[in-house]
Amino acid sequence: MLKNFPEEVINLWNNGEIRGMVLLSLLLQTFLIVFGSRRKTAARILVRILVWSAYLLADSVATFALGNLARSQRDSSGDSSEKANNFIQAFWAPFLLLHLGGPDTITAYSIEDNELWLRHALGLVVQVGVAFYVFSRSLDSGILTFIAIPVFIVGIMKYAERTWVLSSSSSEGLKKSVLSKFRPFYPLKALTKTRYQALVGNYFLQAYTFLDISMFMMQDLVPGIPALIKSQELISKNKAEDAFKVVEIELGLIYDMLYTKAPLIYSRAGIILRSISFLLTFTAFITFQVLIDKHAYSTIDITITYLLFAAAVFLEYYAFLCLVFSDWTLIWLEDEGWNAQNSAIYSLIRTLTRSKRWSRSIAQHDLISCCIENRSLRCLKSLGINEKMRQMFVHRVDMNGDLQRFIFGHLQNKAEKMKEDFDLIDKNLRSKIIGQRGDGVLERAGRLQDYKWCTTEVEFSRSILVWHLATEICYVKDASNVSKEYETSRCLSEYMVYLLVMRPNMLSKGIGDEGYLDTLQDLQRLNPHNTKGDKAKKGVVDGILRSELSLDDITFQSLWKIAKSVVIGGEKLANQLLRLESKRWEMINEVWVEMVAYAAAHCPWKEHTQQLRRGGELLTHVSLLMLHLGLTEQYEFTRFDGDEVSVLDFFSSDQSRKYQSAVEKYAKGIIDMSMSKPVEALYRYLAKTADTSLSGPNEEEDEEHLLALIQR
């Protein structure tokens, strides 16, 4: 192919190919160093595209450059100047290994990359072999060879670090780490009453304490009720803004564990390795500066070598700054008794360097506003364009304190209900409470029977769409009378539709694209002149309300069950809500926050962790708040938790008696249940308690042993 180009172009390419690849690799590494962690706080898709492109290109370019270096070293014939250039270019091989090790700010673009650690381990062996081949071919270059040795060591260290971190952050590696730390399954066991009092008001130490149970839960492991009680007691002492701040810090730590070199660099071994790599790199740089005759080599090659050294030193320096100004360091200092004055100064410095740990914004998607845009809906159905087209109709609003207080207050009320008579021990009750998706609010208001058709009797995604339409209609009709307090309803409504349209994997299964697109088409028919703005929106709303056909309930139910569009349901629900003279918006508000809580509780942990690299989601923050308040099914009662004594310290004497009474009542229920079932069922239950003294369900002596264990 190159034969078709002029000879001057071919010579220019041959002479500059390796240099260009090395400089491009250097540029990509510098970009990843600076911007690799920005995706944690940036929700804009442009940032993610740039980081994704740089992440994919970085390894390929460095590998390609190493291959070209190996090829160029096969034939070292030529004049002395050409040999000198080959020698100094071979000196770049260790730097390319360093590039393959990647920056500390990003080791994996997605959590799936962590599962490919074996591929990186194989790449480590192959690329080190290639670099060593290039290095060995330049052994005659004198002092330059000895200067390359420390850089070579640093390059191998960096590449090995990345491989180890990927392995540690894989699902298997995380589970092994969690099990080794909490065997036999006692997260928060170290949280004594004294420690608890020291944590109150300290966001960083609280977040670090909660990190244990979050990582435990994310591996689908099951902690006991004492962990639930301790977690609930600690998070409940915070105000809403403080609770969200604790979760924000905690999620920042989780992001670091999954996507950066945090598992290594914030350990003693990591600090030692950082010190060694910095000393070796700096020593090699000074030696190169003092001992190498710059006139013996090409000016361009010398310049590139200086750039490589400067980037290597900058990488180490930047890693040091990230280490010093990280949440992990502040947690360590506070835990070691860092005094208040120095802590305030340190926090001020950190405020100047990084003010937030996620985007602190909430995505919004409005069906009616989307339908009045002058876009062809057929474009939405085009393969590969679907998500990009929908992204055009998404906007973001800032997270505010009112919304935080409303959400946290709702979750606290649910948690307090569970604490009555220590009903939180009963997993079935917890499952019932977190399974409410608007029906709990309506039931307490005595209106559930009238609204079953749009809550419990339909798929969750269909319920979101119909309540969203009704909320928008009520908002337009009450625009002059709706207080800012109840704009929360509209915010949560548009956020849930955004999740349904853009992040469906975070929600339970439902009608999906088909119902969404059919609803958009029906709404667009109500705007035949393609007008825009608030006037067009009001026209669509009036059109929906004028479409009422005076259907009886049986006819409506028949149409509602077969219709893919939810416009007919939105009209009926809106009219029901508009007929409510008082507490309309209070009920709508509560319904939406209960829907958010339901979605948060049923979203897989994997989806939550994926969103951390996209600027974060409000749903993930709500999910962790619910986890710490005990609003999850993952906690299970077991008499062999090993932590029952310490948890009693959190109660008054009267509460301790109630707790023990609740435990006995729950255990008695298990006994009664087991009496009516084969002993195998009882054995399976007690197997969860890690009582290894049981030999098997078929031996006669086990039955008495099992019952004695429960009654103990």
XYZ file of C-alpha atoms in Angstrom:
712
model
C 0.000 0.000 0.000
C 2.827 2.402 0.895
C 4.392 1.823 -2.549
C 1.747 4.125 -4.002
C 3.103 7.048 -1.969
C 6.108 9.195 -2.952
C 9.484 8.030 -1.672
C 9.840 11.149 0.516
C 6.592 10.305 2.307
C 7.676 6.699 2.812
C 11.033 7.769 4.255
C 9.329 10.281 6.528
C 6.976 7.565 7.790
C 9.784 5.037 8.321
C 11.875 7.563 10.210
C 9.042 8.911 12.317
C 6.848 5.837 12.848
C 8.368 4.742 16.163
C 8.714 8.308 17.412
C 5.095 9.063 16.552
C 3.811 5.925 18.307
C 5.849 6.636 21.422
C 4.641 10.246 21.565
C 1.042 9.155 21.010
C 1.372 6.591 23.806
C 2.773 9.323 26.039
C -0.096 11.665 25.135
C -2.718 9.005 25.906
C -1.130 8.217 29.254
C -1.032 11.884 30.205
C -4.702 12.248 29.277
C -5.675 9.207 31.358
C -3.636 10.421 34.321
C -5.450 13.745 34.390
C -8.935 12.782 33.191
C -9.182 9.107 34.156
C -11.027 9.853 37.390
C -13.126 12.738 36.004
C -15.827 10.354 34.781
C -16.697 9.729 38.430
C -17.952 13.304 38.723
C -18.957 14.067 35.123
C -22.296 12.876 33.791
C -21.711 14.264 30.284
C -21.286 11.609 27.632
C -18.407 13.502 25.958
C -16.115 12.897 28.941
C -16.923 9.183 28.922
C -16.306 8.914 25.167
C -12.893 10.599 25.444
C -11.808 8.463 28.407
C -13.115 5.296 26.735
C -11.245 6.088 23.505
C -8.004 6.864 25.339
C -8.341 3.726 27.496
C -8.783 1.442 24.480
C -6.075 3.109 22.408
C -3.451 3.342 25.150
C -2.614 -0.373 25.359
C -2.829 -0.899 21.588
C -0.515 2.006 20.786
C 2.064 1.006 23.425
C 1.998 -2.614 22.215
C 2.345 -1.526 18.576
C 5.252 0.755 19.482
C 7.020 -2.087 21.315
C 6.596 -4.332 18.279
C 8.086 -1.686 15.994
C 11.006 -1.231 18.373
C 11.654 -4.983 18.306
C 11.554 -4.977 14.497
C 13.929 -2.012 14.272
C 16.465 -3.770 16.484
C 16.733 -6.819 14.238
C 18.968 -4.975 11.822
C 21.399 -2.677 13.581
C 23.617 -2.292 10.532
C 24.393 1.156 9.207
C 26.532 4.130 10.121
C 27.319 5.141 13.692
C 24.586 7.810 13.828
C 21.925 5.279 12.832
C 23.169 2.837 15.471
C 23.072 5.600 18.079
C 19.483 6.347 17.185
C 18.622 2.651 17.484
C 20.245 2.544 20.918
C 18.350 5.489 22.333
C 15.088 4.291 20.786
C 15.630 0.905 22.435
C 15.946 2.888 25.666
C 12.259 3.787 25.256
C 11.095 0.168 25.650
C 10.995 0.276 29.496
C 8.911 3.458 29.295
C 6.373 1.662 27.104
C 6.129 -1.038 29.781
C 5.422 1.733 32.257
C 2.669 2.996 29.946
C 1.167 -0.488 29.762
C 1.018 -0.446 33.557
C -1.384 2.472 33.257
C -1.991 5.367 35.643
C -3.308 4.968 39.174
C -6.495 6.857 38.309
C -7.920 4.179 35.990
C -7.171 0.467 35.736
C -10.550 -0.673 34.403
C -13.050 1.225 32.285
C -15.899 -1.086 33.311
C -16.176 -3.815 35.924
C -16.040 -6.414 33.127
C -12.438 -5.350 32.484
C -11.518 -6.642 35.944
C -12.621 -10.126 34.911
C -10.006 -10.067 32.107
C -7.065 -10.002 34.502
C -5.738 -13.323 33.145
C -5.468 -11.738 29.693
C -3.451 -8.911 31.223
C -1.262 -11.451 33.040
C -0.477 -13.119 29.709
C 0.139 -9.690 28.191
C 2.550 -8.937 31.033
C 4.653 -12.002 30.193
C 4.636 -11.331 26.445
C 5.306 -7.586 26.580
C 8.057 -7.925 29.181
C 9.643 -10.532 26.891
C 9.464 -8.162 23.910
C 10.856 -5.267 25.960
C 13.671 -7.463 27.231
C 14.475 -8.482 23.647
C 14.683 -4.831 22.618
C 16.700 -4.038 25.733
C 19.142 -6.928 25.172
C 19.883 -5.787 21.626
C 21.240 -2.489 22.965
C 23.642 -3.885 25.529
C 26.581 -2.387 23.626
C 25.374 1.156 24.166
C 27.369 1.637 27.366
C 26.008 3.791 30.184
C 22.608 4.065 28.528
C 22.050 0.362 29.234
C 22.641 0.788 32.954
C 20.372 3.832 33.111
C 17.621 1.738 31.500
C 17.767 -0.943 34.230
C 15.927 1.043 36.959
C 13.337 2.234 34.408
C 12.902 -1.376 33.282
C 12.279 -2.424 36.909
C 9.718 0.359 37.372
C 7.959 -0.636 34.132
C 7.639 -4.263 35.231
C 6.423 -3.139 38.665
C 3.727 -0.902 37.138
C 2.492 -3.577 34.750
C 2.461 -6.206 37.514
C 0.590 -3.766 39.793
C -2.139 -3.306 37.235
C -2.533 -7.049 36.731
C -2.710 -7.678 40.483
C -5.254 -4.886 40.994
C -7.455 -6.212 38.182
C -7.346 -9.645 39.797
C -8.168 -8.220 43.238
C -11.089 -6.200 41.847
C -12.619 -9.103 39.937
C -15.728 -10.730 41.386
C -13.764 -13.755 42.573
C -10.985 -11.615 44.022
C -13.390 -9.343 45.894
C -15.318 -12.273 47.321
C -12.108 -13.917 48.567
C -11.005 -10.633 50.119
C -14.340 -10.116 51.856
C -14.524 -13.680 53.130
C -10.977 -13.564 54.482
C -11.722 -10.294 56.275
C -15.097 -11.237 57.743
C -14.892 -14.979 58.335
C -17.154 -16.274 59.655
C -19.424 -13.527 58.323
C -19.394 -10.844 61.022
C -19.341 -7.439 59.273
C -19.472 -4.513 61.712
C -18.481 -6.835 64.577
C -15.769 -4.326 65.494
C -18.401 -1.586 65.854
C -18.690 -1.489 69.645
C -20.651 1.091 71.593
C -17.461 3.064 72.300
C -16.461 3.044 68.638
C -20.008 3.996 67.648
C -19.896 7.117 69.841
C -16.610 8.145 68.226
C -18.105 7.817 64.735
C -21.159 10.018 65.319
C -20.689 13.209 63.290
C -17.562 11.928 61.499
C -18.580 11.424 57.864
C -15.331 9.873 56.663
C -15.016 7.257 59.379
C -18.699 6.404 59.054
C -18.281 5.910 55.309
C -15.248 3.691 55.868
C -17.166 1.657 58.456
C -20.123 1.220 56.111
C -17.746 0.247 53.288
C -17.262 -3.124 54.981
C -20.922 -4.050 54.892
C -21.460 -2.596 51.398
C -18.667 -4.675 49.879
C -20.020 -7.665 51.807
C -23.499 -7.183 50.354
C -22.234 -6.534 46.816
C -20.803 -10.061 46.786
C -24.319 -11.381 47.538
C -23.247 -12.482 51.003
C -25.713 -12.494 53.899
C -24.899 -10.646 57.159
C -26.851 -11.124 60.360
C -29.334 -8.971 62.244
C -26.708 -7.470 64.636
C -25.016 -5.872 61.615
C -28.401 -4.472 60.552
C -29.063 -2.978 63.981
C -25.628 -1.384 64.275
C -25.786 0.042 60.762
C -29.275 1.405 61.349
C -28.335 3.026 64.643
C -25.311 4.770 63.134
C -26.850 6.154 59.934
C -30.019 7.300 61.753
C -28.021 9.748 63.866
C -27.298 11.855 60.774
C -29.376 14.601 59.250
C -30.484 14.051 55.666
C -27.677 16.108 54.103
C -25.103 14.401 56.317
C -26.438 10.918 55.518
C -26.174 11.635 51.792
C -22.650 12.966 52.346
C -21.652 9.739 54.123
C -23.011 7.677 51.223
C -21.273 9.950 48.698
C -17.918 9.344 50.385
C -18.643 5.624 50.649
C -19.465 5.338 46.953
C -16.273 7.231 46.147
C -14.334 4.577 48.075
C -16.180 1.803 46.243
C -15.359 3.449 42.894
C -11.691 3.529 43.875
C -11.788 -0.154 44.809
C -13.342 -1.200 41.498
C -11.802 1.106 38.894
C -8.432 2.349 40.214
C -5.300 1.019 41.891
C -6.687 1.878 45.330
C -6.571 -1.751 46.602
C -2.793 -1.530 46.306
C -1.636 2.077 46.581
C -3.452 2.771 49.865
C -1.779 -0.194 51.540
C 1.621 -0.402 53.204
C 2.991 -2.445 50.299
C 1.664 0.150 47.851
C 3.367 3.028 49.642
C 6.655 1.113 49.640
C 6.334 0.363 45.918
C 5.529 4.011 45.195
C 8.623 5.140 47.077
C 10.826 2.656 45.227
C 9.462 3.525 41.788
C 9.839 7.274 42.413
C 13.456 6.896 43.607
C 14.394 4.660 40.677
C 12.747 6.937 38.092
C 14.233 10.106 39.547
C 17.701 8.523 39.845
C 17.587 7.368 36.218
C 16.527 10.851 35.108
C 19.343 12.611 36.976
C 21.895 10.074 35.720
C 20.713 10.557 32.145
C 20.965 14.306 32.522
C 24.517 14.213 33.942
C 26.268 11.324 32.184
C 24.798 11.053 28.690
C 26.437 12.942 25.823
C 23.458 14.585 24.161
C 25.375 15.401 20.979
C 25.850 11.707 20.201
C 22.161 11.270 19.472
C 19.478 12.889 17.375
C 17.995 16.069 18.860
C 14.490 14.743 18.261
C 15.246 11.484 20.084
C 16.818 13.324 23.021
C 13.751 15.569 23.248
C 11.406 12.576 23.226
C 13.490 10.896 25.923
C 13.263 13.989 28.112
C 9.495 14.026 27.577
C 9.287 10.363 28.602
C 11.268 11.050 31.763
C 9.218 14.145 32.549
C 5.957 12.204 32.128
C 7.259 9.346 34.291
C 8.261 11.737 37.080
C 4.974 13.618 36.690
C 3.052 10.344 36.947
C 4.803 9.530 40.218
C 4.304 13.048 41.549
C 0.634 13.110 40.555
C 0.144 9.698 42.157
C 1.704 11.088 45.330
C -0.676 14.074 45.320
C -3.665 11.782 44.746
C -2.489 9.678 47.667
C -2.033 12.625 50.014
C -5.286 14.383 49.110
C -7.442 11.272 48.991
C -10.329 10.293 51.231
C -8.334 7.237 52.245
C -5.536 9.347 53.738
C -7.975 11.572 55.596
C -9.716 8.489 56.984
C -6.383 7.108 58.138
C -5.390 10.404 59.793
C -8.743 10.764 61.550
C -8.652 7.167 62.716
C -5.157 7.655 64.122
C -6.246 10.641 66.192
C -5.599 13.521 63.810
C -6.174 16.700 65.822
C -9.043 19.047 64.934
C -6.915 22.007 63.828
C -4.759 20.058 61.405
C -7.797 18.182 60.160
C -9.541 21.490 59.354
C -6.485 22.722 57.420
C -6.234 19.440 55.552
C -9.945 19.503 54.678
C -9.569 23.061 53.359
C -6.739 21.969 51.057
C -8.830 19.061 49.811
C -11.758 21.379 49.169
C -9.556 23.409 46.841
C -8.448 20.304 44.944
C -11.669 18.275 44.644
C -15.069 19.431 45.806
C -17.337 16.530 44.832
C -17.316 12.769 44.360
C -20.190 12.396 41.905
C -22.068 14.595 39.449
C -24.656 15.661 42.088
C -27.198 15.953 39.323
C -30.403 14.118 38.450
C -31.290 13.248 34.856
C -34.770 14.176 33.637
C -36.869 12.888 30.738
C -40.378 14.240 30.086
C -42.684 12.315 27.752
C -44.863 15.275 26.775
C -41.909 17.608 26.113
C -40.292 14.851 24.067
C -43.372 14.335 21.904
C -43.744 18.017 20.977
C -40.188 18.210 19.638
C -40.047 18.282 15.853
C -38.351 14.885 15.525
C -39.380 11.821 13.562
C -40.150 8.973 15.944
C -38.972 6.566 13.292
C -35.443 7.723 14.035
C -35.826 6.304 17.546
C -36.382 2.857 16.095
C -33.235 2.941 13.980
C -30.737 0.359 15.115
C -27.757 1.886 16.897
C -29.247 5.384 17.066
C -31.905 4.675 19.660
C -29.996 5.661 22.796
C -28.209 8.586 21.156
C -31.514 10.049 19.939
C -33.101 9.661 23.353
C -30.100 11.314 24.987
C -31.061 14.497 23.101
C -34.245 14.736 25.188
C -32.477 14.339 28.553
C -31.538 17.280 30.741
C -30.173 17.440 34.275
C -31.079 19.307 37.438
C -28.908 19.787 40.486
C -29.442 17.711 43.592
C -30.890 19.889 46.352
C -31.285 19.681 50.100
C -35.088 19.616 49.993
C -35.069 16.473 47.886
C -32.482 14.853 50.159
C -34.530 15.623 53.264
C -37.722 14.298 51.687
C -36.151 11.007 50.548
C -34.259 10.378 53.781
C -37.339 11.216 55.861
C -39.424 8.708 53.906
C -36.792 5.980 54.329
C -36.440 6.726 58.033
C -40.182 6.357 58.511
C -40.046 2.920 56.905
C -37.073 1.967 59.077
C -38.801 3.181 62.259
C -41.829 1.090 61.380
C -39.592 -1.975 61.197
C -37.983 -1.165 64.547
C -41.316 -1.401 66.366
C -41.132 -4.504 68.570
C -37.970 -5.398 66.610
C -39.970 -6.638 63.655
C -36.848 -6.038 61.560
C -35.781 -9.558 62.533
C -38.577 -10.897 60.332
C -37.276 -11.042 56.762
C -40.808 -11.421 55.391
C -41.852 -8.103 56.950
C -38.813 -6.352 55.515
C -39.592 -7.865 52.129
C -43.160 -6.577 52.339
C -42.074 -3.037 53.248
C -39.481 -2.675 50.492
C -41.877 -4.339 48.029
C -44.267 -1.402 48.217
C -44.206 0.731 45.051
C -46.869 3.316 45.782
C -49.434 0.924 47.199
C -48.076 1.431 50.722
C -48.819 5.157 50.567
C -52.255 4.598 49.034
C -53.103 1.932 51.597
C -52.259 4.246 54.497
C -54.446 6.922 52.869
C -57.308 4.443 52.501
C -57.345 4.783 48.690
C -55.575 1.643 47.484
C -58.710 0.037 46.100
C -59.219 2.939 43.687
C -55.630 2.867 42.440
C -54.781 -0.826 42.278
C -55.182 -0.769 38.504
C -52.132 1.518 38.162
C -49.935 0.144 40.969
C -50.034 -3.475 42.114
C -52.001 -4.829 39.144
C -49.553 -3.679 36.428
C -45.868 -4.042 35.673
C -43.652 -1.559 37.457
C -42.480 0.110 34.236
C -46.079 0.597 33.067
C -46.929 2.078 36.456
C -44.060 4.572 36.053
C -45.348 5.762 32.683
C -48.974 6.219 33.744
C -48.080 8.016 36.986
C -45.640 10.213 35.065
C -48.327 11.292 32.598
C -50.802 11.967 35.408
C -48.196 13.951 37.368
C -47.391 16.121 34.339
C -51.089 16.749 33.702
C -51.712 17.735 37.331
C -48.641 19.946 37.306
C -49.788 21.816 34.184
C -53.316 22.208 35.559
C -52.089 23.366 38.991
C -49.104 25.363 37.691
C -50.116 28.521 39.545
C -50.956 26.705 42.783
C -48.151 24.129 43.091
C -45.570 25.087 45.702
C -41.880 24.498 45.144
C -42.023 21.798 47.809
C -44.125 19.604 45.530
C -41.949 20.145 42.488
C -40.099 17.209 44.036
C -42.846 15.005 42.576
C -42.145 16.210 39.069
C -38.392 15.826 39.542
C -38.711 12.199 40.723
C -41.312 11.481 38.025
C -39.031 12.608 35.200
C -36.076 10.834 36.820
C -37.911 7.502 36.913
C -38.899 7.876 33.257
C -35.250 8.599 32.459
C -34.271 5.342 34.162
C -36.970 3.476 32.264
C -35.880 4.891 28.905
C -32.093 5.207 29.308
C -31.226 2.786 32.132
C -33.828 -0.006 31.894
C -31.456 -2.579 33.404
C -31.714 -0.714 36.699
C -35.455 -1.395 36.852
C -37.503 -4.566 36.962
C -38.716 -5.982 33.663
C -41.726 -4.373 32.031
C -43.151 -3.228 28.727
C -39.887 -1.728 27.502
C -39.495 0.197 24.245
C -42.743 -0.894 22.660
C -45.030 0.710 25.244
C -42.834 3.786 25.509
C -42.812 4.421 21.754
C -46.545 3.750 21.376
C -47.232 6.259 24.138
C -45.042 8.852 22.380
C -46.895 8.303 19.118
C -50.296 8.773 20.801
C -49.060 11.965 22.450
C -47.661 13.306 19.187
C -51.076 12.890 17.536
C -52.366 15.413 20.059
C -49.909 17.965 18.644
C -50.716 17.809 14.890
C -49.264 21.238 14.090
C -45.891 20.409 15.687
C -45.970 23.516 17.851
C -43.437 23.922 20.651
C -43.107 25.471 24.078
C -45.416 25.687 27.069
C -48.426 26.453 24.889
C -47.945 23.217 22.953
C -47.547 21.285 26.186
C -50.790 22.721 27.560
C -52.504 21.799 24.296
C -51.359 18.170 24.604
C -52.571 18.028 28.205
C -55.971 19.451 27.233
C -56.138 16.927 24.410
C -55.522 14.048 26.818
C -58.253 15.219 29.173
C -60.709 15.755 26.280
C -60.197 12.171 25.141
C -62.282 10.737 28.000
C -64.874 8.350 26.617
C -67.070 7.873 29.731
C -66.076 4.221 29.936
C -67.380 2.033 32.712
C -64.779 0.266 34.850
C -65.148 -3.102 33.124
C -64.681 -1.620 29.639
C -61.757 0.493 30.814
C -60.063 -2.487 32.448
C -60.450 -4.507 29.240
C -58.896 -1.729 27.132
C -56.197 -1.021 29.718
C -55.005 -4.620 29.719
C -54.582 -4.840 25.938
C -53.359 -1.306 25.187
C -49.634 -0.806 24.723
C -49.880 2.960 25.124
C -50.590 4.326 28.604
C -52.345 7.525 27.477
C -55.774 6.142 28.338
C -54.505 5.263 31.799
C -52.828 8.644 32.232
C -56.124 10.381 31.487
C -58.053 8.239 34.003
C -55.435 8.614 36.757
C -55.122 12.373 36.179
C -58.878 12.804 36.530
C -58.843 10.731 39.713
C -56.090 12.910 41.161
C -57.654 16.180 40.024
C -60.845 15.259 41.880
C -58.877 15.151 45.131
C -59.391 18.552 46.734
C -56.799 18.201 49.486
C -53.457 16.436 49.950
C -53.246 15.677 46.221
C -49.605 16.625 45.854
C -48.658 15.164 49.209
C -49.938 11.778 48.027
C -48.296 12.083 44.594
C -45.048 13.040 46.316
C -45.140 10.021 48.614
C -46.048 7.655 45.776
C -43.049 8.746 43.733
C -40.528 8.464 46.531
C -41.874 4.993 47.342
C -41.395 4.045 43.685
C -37.802 5.308 43.842
C -37.208 3.253 46.997
C -38.690 0.159 45.341
C -36.478 0.599 42.276
C -33.392 1.151 44.436
C -34.042 -1.969 46.511
C -34.550 -4.208 43.470
C -31.752 -2.904 41.247
C -28.871 -5.426 40.949
C -25.642 -4.375 42.648
C -23.779 -4.791 39.361
C -25.893 -2.083 37.757
C -25.235 0.257 40.686
C -21.472 -0.212 40.366
C -21.653 0.390 36.610
C -23.228 3.806 37.196
C -20.321 4.943 39.378
C -18.242 5.455 36.228
C -20.999 7.500 34.590
C -21.178 10.291 37.129
C -23.306 8.330 39.597
C -27.062 7.919 39.983
C -29.435 9.102 42.684
C -30.855 5.558 42.734
C -27.491 4.181 43.884
C -27.336 6.646 46.769
C -30.881 5.744 47.808
C -29.981 2.052 47.610
C -27.067 2.437 50.031
C -29.163 4.516 52.418
C -31.753 1.743 52.413
C -29.025 -0.836 52.995
C -27.723 0.993 56.057
C -31.253 1.578 57.374
C -31.949 -2.153 57.129
C -34.406 -1.817 54.243
C -33.174 -4.868 52.361
C -33.866 -8.579 52.235
C -30.194 -9.532 52.392
C -29.965 -9.441 56.183
C -30.925 -12.757 57.747
C -31.560 -13.861 61.302
C -29.217 -16.488 62.728
C -28.521 -17.407 66.318
C -24.917 -18.086 65.414
C -23.980 -14.633 64.191
C -21.363 -14.360 66.942
C -22.199 -10.705 67.601
C -25.327 -10.831 69.772
C -23.550 -9.816 72.956
C -22.046 -6.596 71.599
C -25.297 -5.521 69.915
C -27.079 -5.491 73.289
C -24.828 -2.577 74.302
C -26.741 -0.393 71.832
C -30.017 -0.850 73.743
C -31.419 0.256 77.043
C -32.370 -2.484 79.473
C -35.993 -2.312 78.321
C -34.984 -2.475 74.652
C -32.680 -5.417 75.390
C -35.585 -7.353 76.859
C -37.749 -6.529 73.838
C -34.964 -7.608 71.497
C -34.467 -10.922 73.271
C -38.229 -11.440 73.336
C -38.428 -10.776 69.581
C -35.582 -13.227 68.977
C -37.305 -15.922 71.022
C -40.605 -15.279 69.242
C -38.965 -15.560 65.835
C -37.059 -18.711 66.845
C -40.272 -20.262 68.165
C -41.913 -19.552 64.811
C -39.102 -21.412 63.092
C -39.528 -24.335 65.487
C -43.269 -24.468 64.839
C -42.647 -24.377 61.119
C -40.019 -27.099 61.321
C -42.285 -29.429 63.287
C -44.630 -29.652 60.326
C -41.848 -30.273 57.816
C -39.182 -32.914 57.375
C -36.067 -32.526 59.461
C -34.160 -31.860 56.218
C -35.819 -28.426 55.970
C -34.671 -27.589 59.482
C -31.200 -28.840 58.701
C -30.990 -26.613 55.635
C -31.922 -23.601 57.727
C -29.330 -24.309 60.383
C -26.699 -25.026 57.757
C -26.736 -21.270 57.095
C -25.555 -20.691 60.648
C -22.224 -22.386 59.935
C -22.743 -24.954 62.702
C -20.345 -27.616 61.489
C -21.123 -30.035 64.299
C -24.051 -31.465 62.310
C -23.134 -34.591 60.449
C -26.156 -34.936 58.189
C -29.930 -34.780 58.074
C -30.432 -38.502 57.863
C -28.902 -39.437 61.197
C -31.304 -39.862 64.092
C -29.208 -38.019 66.661
C -29.288 -34.875 64.516
C -32.967 -34.192 65.176
C -32.511 -33.651 68.919
C -29.335 -31.692 68.259
C -31.084 -29.397 65.778
C -33.959 -28.566 68.083
C -31.587 -27.987 70.971
C -29.608 -25.523 68.851
C -32.701 -23.484 68.024
C -33.976 -23.450 71.584
C -30.556 -22.448 72.913
